[in-house]
mmCIF file of N, CA and C in Angstrom:
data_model
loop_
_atom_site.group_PDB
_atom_site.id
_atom_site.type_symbol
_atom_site.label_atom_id
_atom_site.label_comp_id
_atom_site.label_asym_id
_atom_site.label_seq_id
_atom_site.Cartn_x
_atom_site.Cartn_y
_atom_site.Cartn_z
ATOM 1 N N UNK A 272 -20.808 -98.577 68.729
ATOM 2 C CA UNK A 272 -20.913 -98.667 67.296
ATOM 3 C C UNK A 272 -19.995 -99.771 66.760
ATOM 4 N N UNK A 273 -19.270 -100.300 68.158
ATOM 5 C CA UNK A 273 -18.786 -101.728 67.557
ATOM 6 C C UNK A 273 -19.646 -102.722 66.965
ATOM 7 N N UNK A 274 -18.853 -103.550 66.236
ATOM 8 C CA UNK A 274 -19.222 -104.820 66.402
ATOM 9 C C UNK A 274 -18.686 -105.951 64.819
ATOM 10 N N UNK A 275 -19.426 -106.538 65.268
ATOM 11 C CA UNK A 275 -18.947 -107.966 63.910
ATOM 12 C C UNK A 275 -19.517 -107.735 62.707
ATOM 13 N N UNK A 276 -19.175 -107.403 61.258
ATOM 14 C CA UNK A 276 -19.634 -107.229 59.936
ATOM 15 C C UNK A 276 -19.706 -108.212 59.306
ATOM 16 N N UNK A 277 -19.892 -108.695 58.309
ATOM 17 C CA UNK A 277 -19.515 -109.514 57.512
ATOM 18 C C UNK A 277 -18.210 -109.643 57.076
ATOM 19 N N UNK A 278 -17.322 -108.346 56.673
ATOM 20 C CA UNK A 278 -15.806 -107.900 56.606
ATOM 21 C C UNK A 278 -14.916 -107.922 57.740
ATOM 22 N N UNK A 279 -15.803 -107.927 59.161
ATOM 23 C CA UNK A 279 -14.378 -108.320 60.102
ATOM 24 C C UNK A 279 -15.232 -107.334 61.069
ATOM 25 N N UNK A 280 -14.222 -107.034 61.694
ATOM 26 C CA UNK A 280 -14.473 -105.619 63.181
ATOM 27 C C UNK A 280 -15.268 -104.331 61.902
ATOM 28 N N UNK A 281 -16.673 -104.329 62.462
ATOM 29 C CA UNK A 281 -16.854 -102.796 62.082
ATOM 30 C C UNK A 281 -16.682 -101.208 62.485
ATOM 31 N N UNK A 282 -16.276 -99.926 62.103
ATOM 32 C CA UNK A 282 -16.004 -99.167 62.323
ATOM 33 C C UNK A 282 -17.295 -98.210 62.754
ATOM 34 N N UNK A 283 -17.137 -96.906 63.659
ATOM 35 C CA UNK A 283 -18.393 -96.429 63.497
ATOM 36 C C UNK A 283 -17.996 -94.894 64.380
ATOM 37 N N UNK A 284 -18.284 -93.650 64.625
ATOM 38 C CA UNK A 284 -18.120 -92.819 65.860
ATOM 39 C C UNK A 284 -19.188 -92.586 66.415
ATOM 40 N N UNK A 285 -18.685 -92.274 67.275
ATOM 41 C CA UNK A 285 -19.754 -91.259 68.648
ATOM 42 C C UNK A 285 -19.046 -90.208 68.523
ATOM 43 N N UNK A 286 -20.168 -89.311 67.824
ATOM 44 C CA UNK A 286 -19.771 -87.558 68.219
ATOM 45 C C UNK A 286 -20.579 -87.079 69.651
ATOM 46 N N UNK A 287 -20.053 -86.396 70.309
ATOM 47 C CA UNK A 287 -20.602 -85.880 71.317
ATOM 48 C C UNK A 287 -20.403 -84.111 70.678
ATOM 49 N N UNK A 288 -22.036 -83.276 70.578
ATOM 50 C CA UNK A 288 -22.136 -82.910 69.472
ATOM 51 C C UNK A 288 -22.299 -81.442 70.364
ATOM 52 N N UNK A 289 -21.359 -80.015 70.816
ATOM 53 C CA UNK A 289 -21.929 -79.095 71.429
ATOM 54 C C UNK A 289 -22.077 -77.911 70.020
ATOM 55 N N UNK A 290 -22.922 -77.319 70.744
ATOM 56 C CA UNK A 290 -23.301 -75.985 70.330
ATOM 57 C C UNK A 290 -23.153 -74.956 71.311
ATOM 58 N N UNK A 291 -22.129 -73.637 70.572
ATOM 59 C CA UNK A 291 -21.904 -72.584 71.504
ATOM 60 C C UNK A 291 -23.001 -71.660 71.228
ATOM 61 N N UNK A 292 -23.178 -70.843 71.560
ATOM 62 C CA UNK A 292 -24.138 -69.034 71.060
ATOM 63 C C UNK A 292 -23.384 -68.548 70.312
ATOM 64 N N UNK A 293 -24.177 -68.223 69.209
ATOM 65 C CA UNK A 293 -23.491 -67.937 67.933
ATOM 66 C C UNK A 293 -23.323 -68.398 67.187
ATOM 67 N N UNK A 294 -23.492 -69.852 67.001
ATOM 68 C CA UNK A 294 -23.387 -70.684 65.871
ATOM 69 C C UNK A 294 -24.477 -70.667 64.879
ATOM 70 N N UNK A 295 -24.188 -71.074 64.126
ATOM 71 C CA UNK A 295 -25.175 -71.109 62.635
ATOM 72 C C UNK A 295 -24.720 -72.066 61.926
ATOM 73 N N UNK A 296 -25.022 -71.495 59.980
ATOM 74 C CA UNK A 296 -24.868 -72.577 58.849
ATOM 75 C C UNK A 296 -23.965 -72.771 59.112
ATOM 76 N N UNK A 297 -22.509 -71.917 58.703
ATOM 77 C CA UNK A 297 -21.513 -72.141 59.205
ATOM 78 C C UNK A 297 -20.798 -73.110 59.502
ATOM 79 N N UNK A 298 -20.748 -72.814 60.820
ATOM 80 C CA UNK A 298 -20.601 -74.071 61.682
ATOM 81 C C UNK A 298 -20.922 -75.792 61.251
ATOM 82 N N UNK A 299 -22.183 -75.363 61.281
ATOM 83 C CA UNK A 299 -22.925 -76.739 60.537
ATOM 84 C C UNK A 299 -22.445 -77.381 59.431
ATOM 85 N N UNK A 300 -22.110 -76.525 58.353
ATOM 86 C CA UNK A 300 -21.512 -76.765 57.419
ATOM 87 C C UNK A 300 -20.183 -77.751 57.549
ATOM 88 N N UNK A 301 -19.600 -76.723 58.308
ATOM 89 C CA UNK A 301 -17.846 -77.125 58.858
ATOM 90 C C UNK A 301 -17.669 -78.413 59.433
ATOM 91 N N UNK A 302 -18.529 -78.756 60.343
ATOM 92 C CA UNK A 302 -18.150 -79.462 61.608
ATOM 93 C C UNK A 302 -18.408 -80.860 60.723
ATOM 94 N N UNK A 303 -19.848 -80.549 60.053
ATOM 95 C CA UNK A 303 -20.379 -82.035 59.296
ATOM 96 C C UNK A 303 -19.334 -82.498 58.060
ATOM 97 N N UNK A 304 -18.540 -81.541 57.797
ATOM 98 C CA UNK A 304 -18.013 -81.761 57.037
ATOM 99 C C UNK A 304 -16.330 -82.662 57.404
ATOM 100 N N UNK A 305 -16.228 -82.089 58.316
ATOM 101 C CA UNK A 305 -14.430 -82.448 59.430
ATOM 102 C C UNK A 305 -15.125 -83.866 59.586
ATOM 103 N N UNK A 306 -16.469 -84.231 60.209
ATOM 104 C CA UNK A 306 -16.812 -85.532 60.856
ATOM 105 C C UNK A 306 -16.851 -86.574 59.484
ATOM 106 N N UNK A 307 -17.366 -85.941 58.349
ATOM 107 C CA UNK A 307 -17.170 -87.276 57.666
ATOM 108 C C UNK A 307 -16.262 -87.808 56.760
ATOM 109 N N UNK A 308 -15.280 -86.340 56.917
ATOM 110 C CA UNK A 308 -14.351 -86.300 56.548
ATOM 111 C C UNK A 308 -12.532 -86.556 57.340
ATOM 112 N N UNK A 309 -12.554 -86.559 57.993
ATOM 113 C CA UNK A 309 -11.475 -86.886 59.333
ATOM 114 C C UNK A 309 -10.919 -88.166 59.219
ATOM 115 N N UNK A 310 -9.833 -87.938 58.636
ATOM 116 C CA UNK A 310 -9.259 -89.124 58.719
ATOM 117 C C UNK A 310 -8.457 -90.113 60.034
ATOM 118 N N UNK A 311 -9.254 -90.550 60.550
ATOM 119 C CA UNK A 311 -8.749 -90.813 61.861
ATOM 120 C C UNK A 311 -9.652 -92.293 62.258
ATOM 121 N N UNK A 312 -10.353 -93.125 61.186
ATOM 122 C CA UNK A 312 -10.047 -94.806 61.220
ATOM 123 C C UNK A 312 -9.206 -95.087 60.920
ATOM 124 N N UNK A 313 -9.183 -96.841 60.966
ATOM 125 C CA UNK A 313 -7.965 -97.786 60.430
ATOM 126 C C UNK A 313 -7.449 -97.115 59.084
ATOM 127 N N UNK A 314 -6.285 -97.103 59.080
ATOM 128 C CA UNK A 314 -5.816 -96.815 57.285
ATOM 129 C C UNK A 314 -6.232 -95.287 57.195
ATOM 130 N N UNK A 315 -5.883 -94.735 58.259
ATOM 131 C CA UNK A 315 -5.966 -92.593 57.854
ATOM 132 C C UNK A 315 -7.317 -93.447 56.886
ATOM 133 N N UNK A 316 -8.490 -93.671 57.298
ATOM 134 C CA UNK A 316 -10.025 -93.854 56.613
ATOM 135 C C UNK A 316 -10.482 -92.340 57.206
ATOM 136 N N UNK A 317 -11.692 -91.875 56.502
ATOM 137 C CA UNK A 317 -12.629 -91.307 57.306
ATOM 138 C C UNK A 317 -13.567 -91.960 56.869
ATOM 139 N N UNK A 318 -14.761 -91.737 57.978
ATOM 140 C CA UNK A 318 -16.508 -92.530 57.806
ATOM 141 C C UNK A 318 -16.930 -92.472 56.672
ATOM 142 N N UNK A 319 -16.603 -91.482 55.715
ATOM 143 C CA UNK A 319 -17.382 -91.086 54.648
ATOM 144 C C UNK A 319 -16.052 -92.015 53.485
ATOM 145 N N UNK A 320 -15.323 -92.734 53.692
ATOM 146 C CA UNK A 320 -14.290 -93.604 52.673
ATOM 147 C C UNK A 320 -14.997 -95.398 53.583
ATOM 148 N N UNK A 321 -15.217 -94.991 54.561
ATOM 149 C CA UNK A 321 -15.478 -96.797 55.076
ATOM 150 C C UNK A 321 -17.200 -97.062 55.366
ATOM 151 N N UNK A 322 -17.765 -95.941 54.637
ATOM 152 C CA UNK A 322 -19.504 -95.792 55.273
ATOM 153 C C UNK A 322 -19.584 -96.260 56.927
ATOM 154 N N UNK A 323 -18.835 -95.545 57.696
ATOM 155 C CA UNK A 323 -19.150 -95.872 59.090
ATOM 156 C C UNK A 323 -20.265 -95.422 59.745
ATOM 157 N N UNK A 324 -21.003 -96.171 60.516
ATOM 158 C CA UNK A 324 -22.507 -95.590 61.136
ATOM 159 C C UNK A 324 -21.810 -94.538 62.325
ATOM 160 N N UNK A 325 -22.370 -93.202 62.438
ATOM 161 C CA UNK A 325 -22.058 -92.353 63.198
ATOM 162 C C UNK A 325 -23.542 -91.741 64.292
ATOM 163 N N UNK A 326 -22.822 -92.207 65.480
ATOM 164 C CA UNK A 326 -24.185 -91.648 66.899
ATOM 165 C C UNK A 326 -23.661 -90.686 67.066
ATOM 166 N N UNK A 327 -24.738 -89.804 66.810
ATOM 167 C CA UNK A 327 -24.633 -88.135 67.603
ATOM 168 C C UNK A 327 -25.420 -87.770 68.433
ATOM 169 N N UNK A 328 -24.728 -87.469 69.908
ATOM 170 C CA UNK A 328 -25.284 -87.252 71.059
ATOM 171 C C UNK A 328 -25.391 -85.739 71.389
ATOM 172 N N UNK A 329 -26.058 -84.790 71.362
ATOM 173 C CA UNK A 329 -26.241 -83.376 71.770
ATOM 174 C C UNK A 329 -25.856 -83.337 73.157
ATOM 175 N N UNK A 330 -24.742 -82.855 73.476
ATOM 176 C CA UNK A 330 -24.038 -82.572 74.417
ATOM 177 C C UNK A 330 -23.438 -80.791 75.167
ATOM 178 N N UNK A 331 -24.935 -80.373 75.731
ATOM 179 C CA UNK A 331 -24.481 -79.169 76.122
ATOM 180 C C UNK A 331 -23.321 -78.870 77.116
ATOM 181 N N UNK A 332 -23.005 -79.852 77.769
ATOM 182 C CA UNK A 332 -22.202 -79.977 78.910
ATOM 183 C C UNK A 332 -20.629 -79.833 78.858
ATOM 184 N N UNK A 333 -20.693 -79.949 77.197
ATOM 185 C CA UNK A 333 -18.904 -79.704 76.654
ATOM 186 C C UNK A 333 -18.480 -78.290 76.882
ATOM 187 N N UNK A 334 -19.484 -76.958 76.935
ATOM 188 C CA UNK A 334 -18.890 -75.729 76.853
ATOM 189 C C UNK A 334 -19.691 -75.450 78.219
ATOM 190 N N UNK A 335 -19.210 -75.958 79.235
ATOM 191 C CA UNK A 335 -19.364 -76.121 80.864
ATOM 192 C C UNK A 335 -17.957 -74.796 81.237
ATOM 193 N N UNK A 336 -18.163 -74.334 81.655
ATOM 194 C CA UNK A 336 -16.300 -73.271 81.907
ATOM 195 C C UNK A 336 -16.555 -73.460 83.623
ATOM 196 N N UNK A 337 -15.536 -74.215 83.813
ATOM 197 C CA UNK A 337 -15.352 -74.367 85.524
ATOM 198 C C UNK A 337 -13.944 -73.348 85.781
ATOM 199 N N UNK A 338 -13.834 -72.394 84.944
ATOM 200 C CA UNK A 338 -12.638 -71.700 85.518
ATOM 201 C C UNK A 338 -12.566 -70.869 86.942
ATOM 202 N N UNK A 339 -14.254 -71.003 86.930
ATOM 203 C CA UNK A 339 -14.217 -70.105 88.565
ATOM 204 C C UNK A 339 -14.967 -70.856 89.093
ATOM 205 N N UNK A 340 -14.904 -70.793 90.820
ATOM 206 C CA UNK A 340 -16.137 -71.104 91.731
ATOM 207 C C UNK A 340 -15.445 -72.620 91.705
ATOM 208 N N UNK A 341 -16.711 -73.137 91.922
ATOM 209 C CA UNK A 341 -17.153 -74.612 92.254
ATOM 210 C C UNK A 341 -18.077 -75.409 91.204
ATOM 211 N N UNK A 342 -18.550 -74.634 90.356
ATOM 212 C CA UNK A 342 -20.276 -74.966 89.664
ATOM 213 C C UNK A 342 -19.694 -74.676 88.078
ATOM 214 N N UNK A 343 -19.872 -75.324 86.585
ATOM 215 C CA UNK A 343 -19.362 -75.354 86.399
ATOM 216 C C UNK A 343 -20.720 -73.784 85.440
ATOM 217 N N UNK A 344 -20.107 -73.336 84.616
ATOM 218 C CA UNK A 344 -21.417 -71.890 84.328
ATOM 219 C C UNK A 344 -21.324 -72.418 82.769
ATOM 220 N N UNK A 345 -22.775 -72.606 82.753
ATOM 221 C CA UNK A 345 -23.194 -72.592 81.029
ATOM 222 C C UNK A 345 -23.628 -71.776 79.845
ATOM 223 N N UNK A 346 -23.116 -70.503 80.441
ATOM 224 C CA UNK A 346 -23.284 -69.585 79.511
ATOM 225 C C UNK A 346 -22.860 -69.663 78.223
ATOM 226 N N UNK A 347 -21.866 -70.084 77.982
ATOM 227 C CA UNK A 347 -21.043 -70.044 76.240
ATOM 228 C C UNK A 347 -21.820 -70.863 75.538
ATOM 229 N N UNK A 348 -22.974 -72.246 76.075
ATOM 230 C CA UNK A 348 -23.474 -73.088 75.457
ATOM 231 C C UNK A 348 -24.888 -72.588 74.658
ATOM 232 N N UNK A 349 -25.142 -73.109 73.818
ATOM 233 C CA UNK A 349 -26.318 -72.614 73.485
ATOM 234 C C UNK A 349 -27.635 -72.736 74.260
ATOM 235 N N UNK A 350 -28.505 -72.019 74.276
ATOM 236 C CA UNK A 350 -29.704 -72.946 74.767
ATOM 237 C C UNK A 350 -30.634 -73.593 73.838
ATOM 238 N N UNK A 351 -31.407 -74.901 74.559
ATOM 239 C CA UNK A 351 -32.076 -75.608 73.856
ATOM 240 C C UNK A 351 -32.804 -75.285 72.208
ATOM 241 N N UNK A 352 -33.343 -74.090 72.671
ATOM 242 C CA UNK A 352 -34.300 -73.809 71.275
ATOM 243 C C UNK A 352 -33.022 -72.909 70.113
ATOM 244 N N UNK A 353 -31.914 -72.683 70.533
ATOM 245 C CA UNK A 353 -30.896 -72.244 69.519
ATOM 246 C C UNK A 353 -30.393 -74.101 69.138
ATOM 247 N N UNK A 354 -29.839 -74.188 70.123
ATOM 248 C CA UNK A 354 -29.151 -75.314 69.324
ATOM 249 C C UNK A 354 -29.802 -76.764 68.540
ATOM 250 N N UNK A 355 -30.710 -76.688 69.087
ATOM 251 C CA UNK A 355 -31.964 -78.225 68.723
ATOM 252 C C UNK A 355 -31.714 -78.119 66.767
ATOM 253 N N UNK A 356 -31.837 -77.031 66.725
ATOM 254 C CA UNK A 356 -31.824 -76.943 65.173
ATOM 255 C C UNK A 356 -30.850 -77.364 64.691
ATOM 256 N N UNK A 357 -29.658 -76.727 65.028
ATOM 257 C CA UNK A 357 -28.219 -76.704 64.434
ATOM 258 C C UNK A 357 -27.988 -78.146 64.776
ATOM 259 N N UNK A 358 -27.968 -78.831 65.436
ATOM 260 C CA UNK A 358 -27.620 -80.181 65.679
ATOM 261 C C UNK A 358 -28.640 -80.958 64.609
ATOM 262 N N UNK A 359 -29.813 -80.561 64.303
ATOM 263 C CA UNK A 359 -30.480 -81.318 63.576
ATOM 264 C C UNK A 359 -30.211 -81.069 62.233
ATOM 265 N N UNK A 360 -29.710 -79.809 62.173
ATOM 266 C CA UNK A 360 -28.563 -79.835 60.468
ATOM 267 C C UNK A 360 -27.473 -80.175 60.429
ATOM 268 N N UNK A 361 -26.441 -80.632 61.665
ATOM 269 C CA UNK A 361 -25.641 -81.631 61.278
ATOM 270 C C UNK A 361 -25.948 -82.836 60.911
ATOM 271 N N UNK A 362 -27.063 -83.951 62.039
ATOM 272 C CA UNK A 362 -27.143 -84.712 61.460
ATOM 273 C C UNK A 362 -27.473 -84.908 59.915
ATOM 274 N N UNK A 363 -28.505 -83.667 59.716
ATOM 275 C CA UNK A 363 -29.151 -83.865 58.176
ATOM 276 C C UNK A 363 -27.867 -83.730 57.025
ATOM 277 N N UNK A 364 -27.579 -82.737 57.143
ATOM 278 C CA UNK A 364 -25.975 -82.939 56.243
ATOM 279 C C UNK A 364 -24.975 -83.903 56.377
ATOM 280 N N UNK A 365 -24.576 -84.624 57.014
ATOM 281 C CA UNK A 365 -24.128 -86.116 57.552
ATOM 282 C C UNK A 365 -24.974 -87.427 56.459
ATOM 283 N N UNK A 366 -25.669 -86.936 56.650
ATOM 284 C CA UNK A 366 -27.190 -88.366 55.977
ATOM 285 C C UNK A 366 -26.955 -87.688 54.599
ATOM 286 N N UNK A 367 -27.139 -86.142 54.681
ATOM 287 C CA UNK A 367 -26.980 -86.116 52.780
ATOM 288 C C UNK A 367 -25.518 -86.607 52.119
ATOM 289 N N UNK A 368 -24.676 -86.788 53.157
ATOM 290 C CA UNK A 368 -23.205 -86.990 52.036
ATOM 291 C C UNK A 368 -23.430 -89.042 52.121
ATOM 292 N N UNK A 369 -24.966 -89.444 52.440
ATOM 293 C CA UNK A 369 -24.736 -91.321 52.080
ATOM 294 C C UNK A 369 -24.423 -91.672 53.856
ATOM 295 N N UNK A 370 -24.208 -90.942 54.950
ATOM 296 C CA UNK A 370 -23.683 -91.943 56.097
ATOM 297 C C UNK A 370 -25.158 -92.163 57.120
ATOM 298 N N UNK A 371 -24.414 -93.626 57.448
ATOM 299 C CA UNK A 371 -26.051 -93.503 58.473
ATOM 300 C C UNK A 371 -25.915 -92.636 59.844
ATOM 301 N N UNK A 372 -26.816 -92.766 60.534
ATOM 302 C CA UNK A 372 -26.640 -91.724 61.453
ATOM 303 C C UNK A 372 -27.778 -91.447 62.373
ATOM 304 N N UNK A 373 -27.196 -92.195 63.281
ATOM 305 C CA UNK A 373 -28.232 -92.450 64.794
ATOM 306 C C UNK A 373 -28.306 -90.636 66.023
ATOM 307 N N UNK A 374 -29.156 -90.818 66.553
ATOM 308 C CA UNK A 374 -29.158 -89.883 67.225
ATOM 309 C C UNK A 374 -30.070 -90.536 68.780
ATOM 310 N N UNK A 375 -29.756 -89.599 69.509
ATOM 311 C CA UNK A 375 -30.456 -89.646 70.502
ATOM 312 C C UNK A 375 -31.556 -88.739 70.622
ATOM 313 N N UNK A 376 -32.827 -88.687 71.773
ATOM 314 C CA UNK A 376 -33.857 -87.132 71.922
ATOM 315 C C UNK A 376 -33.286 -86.283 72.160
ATOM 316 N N UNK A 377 -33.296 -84.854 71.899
ATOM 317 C CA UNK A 377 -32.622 -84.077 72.415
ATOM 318 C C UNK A 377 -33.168 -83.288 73.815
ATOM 319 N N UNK A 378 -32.435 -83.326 74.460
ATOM 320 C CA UNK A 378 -32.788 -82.794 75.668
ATOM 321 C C UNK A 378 -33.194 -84.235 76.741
ATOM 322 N N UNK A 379 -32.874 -84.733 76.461
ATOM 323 C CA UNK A 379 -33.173 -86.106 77.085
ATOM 324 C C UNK A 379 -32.378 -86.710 78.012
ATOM 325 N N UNK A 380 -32.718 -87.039 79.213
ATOM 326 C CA UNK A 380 -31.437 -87.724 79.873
ATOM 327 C C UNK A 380 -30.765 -89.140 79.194
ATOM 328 N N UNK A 381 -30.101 -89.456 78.824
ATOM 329 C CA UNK A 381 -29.743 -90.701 78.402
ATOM 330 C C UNK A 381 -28.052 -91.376 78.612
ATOM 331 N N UNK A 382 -28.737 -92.555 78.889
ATOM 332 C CA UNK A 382 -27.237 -93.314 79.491
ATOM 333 C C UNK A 382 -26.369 -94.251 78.083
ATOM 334 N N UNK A 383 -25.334 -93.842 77.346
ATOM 335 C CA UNK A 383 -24.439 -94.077 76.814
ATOM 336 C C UNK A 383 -23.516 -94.710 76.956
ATOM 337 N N UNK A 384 -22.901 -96.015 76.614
ATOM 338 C CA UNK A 384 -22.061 -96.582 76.444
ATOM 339 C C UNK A 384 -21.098 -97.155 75.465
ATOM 340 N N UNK A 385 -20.195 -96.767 75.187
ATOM 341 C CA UNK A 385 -19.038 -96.756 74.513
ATOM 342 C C UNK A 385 -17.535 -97.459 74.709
ATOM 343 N N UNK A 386 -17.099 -98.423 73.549
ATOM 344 C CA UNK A 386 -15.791 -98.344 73.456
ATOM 345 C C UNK A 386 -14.739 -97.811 72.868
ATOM 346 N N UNK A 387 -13.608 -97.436 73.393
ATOM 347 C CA UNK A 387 -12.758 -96.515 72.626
ATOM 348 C C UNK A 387 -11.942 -97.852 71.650
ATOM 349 N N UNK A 388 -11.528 -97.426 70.361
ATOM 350 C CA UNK A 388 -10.749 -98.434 70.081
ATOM 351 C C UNK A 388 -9.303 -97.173 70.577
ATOM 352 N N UNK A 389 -9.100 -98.004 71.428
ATOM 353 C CA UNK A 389 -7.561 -97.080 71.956
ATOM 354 C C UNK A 389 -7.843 -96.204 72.760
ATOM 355 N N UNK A 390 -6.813 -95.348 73.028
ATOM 356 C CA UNK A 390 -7.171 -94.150 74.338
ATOM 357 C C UNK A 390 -7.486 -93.288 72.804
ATOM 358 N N UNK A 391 -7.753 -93.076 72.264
ATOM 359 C CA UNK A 391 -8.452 -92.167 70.920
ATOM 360 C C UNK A 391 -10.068 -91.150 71.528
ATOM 361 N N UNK A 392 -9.728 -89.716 71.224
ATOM 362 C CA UNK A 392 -10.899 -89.159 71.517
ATOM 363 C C UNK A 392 -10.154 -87.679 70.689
ATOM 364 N N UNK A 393 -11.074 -87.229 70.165
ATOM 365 C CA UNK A 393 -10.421 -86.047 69.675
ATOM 366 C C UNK A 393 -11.524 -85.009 69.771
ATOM 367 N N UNK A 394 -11.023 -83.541 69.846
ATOM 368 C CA UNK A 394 -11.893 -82.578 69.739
ATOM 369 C C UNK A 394 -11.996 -81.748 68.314
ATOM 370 N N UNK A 395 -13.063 -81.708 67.854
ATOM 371 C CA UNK A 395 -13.468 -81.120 66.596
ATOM 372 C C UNK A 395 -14.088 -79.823 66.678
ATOM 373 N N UNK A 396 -13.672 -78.615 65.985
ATOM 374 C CA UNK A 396 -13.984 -77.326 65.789
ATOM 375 C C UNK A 396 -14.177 -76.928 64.857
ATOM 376 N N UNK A 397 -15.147 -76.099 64.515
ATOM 377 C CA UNK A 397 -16.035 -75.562 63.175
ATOM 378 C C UNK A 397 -14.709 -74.452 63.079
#
């Protein structure tokens, strides 16, 4: 979501976007709200003070629990037909507060590439 603006270096995130079991409006509400709100660009900005373009990648693989075994167990994650929605009301609430907002298919294999500006990565909770 780098790159050259007319204003200089542009700003932008990659959310990597999970859903546990159990989630709802809620959630949705919350999370879309921390993301465009988070002050954590240049100048304590958030996306929603610098209109930063934000990619959201549906990422079941974040609530992976390798605390036992070898394999990592995906139970806590949602499955497809719970979460497809809820991810599609973050993005939609994201787009209603004015930000743009890319996505990937969901359920899709897809290869991603990213720069960090910095060792910067943070985890966000509804």
């Amino acid at each position: 979501m780098a790159g050259e603006g007319s204003g200089g270096a542009r700003q932008g995130l990659v959310v990597l976007l999970g859903v546990q079991r159990g989630d709802g409006p809620t959630q949705v509400t919350t999370i879309a709200r921390k993301i465009a709100e988070l002050r954590i660009l240049d100048d304590e900005r958030s996306a929603l003070d610098v209109h930063a373009p934000i990619l959201v990648i549906s990422q079941f693989t974040l609530y992976g629990d390798t605390r036992k075994g070898r394999r990592p167990s995906w139970t806590h994650a949602a499955p497809g037909d719970e979460a497809e929605p809820l991810v599609d009301a973050v993005v939609a609430d994201l787009r209603g507060r004015g930000l743009h907002v890319e996505t990937g298919q969901f359920g899709a294999m897809m290869e991603v590439s990213l720069v960090n500006d910095g060792p910067f990565t943070v985890l966000v909770e509804a």
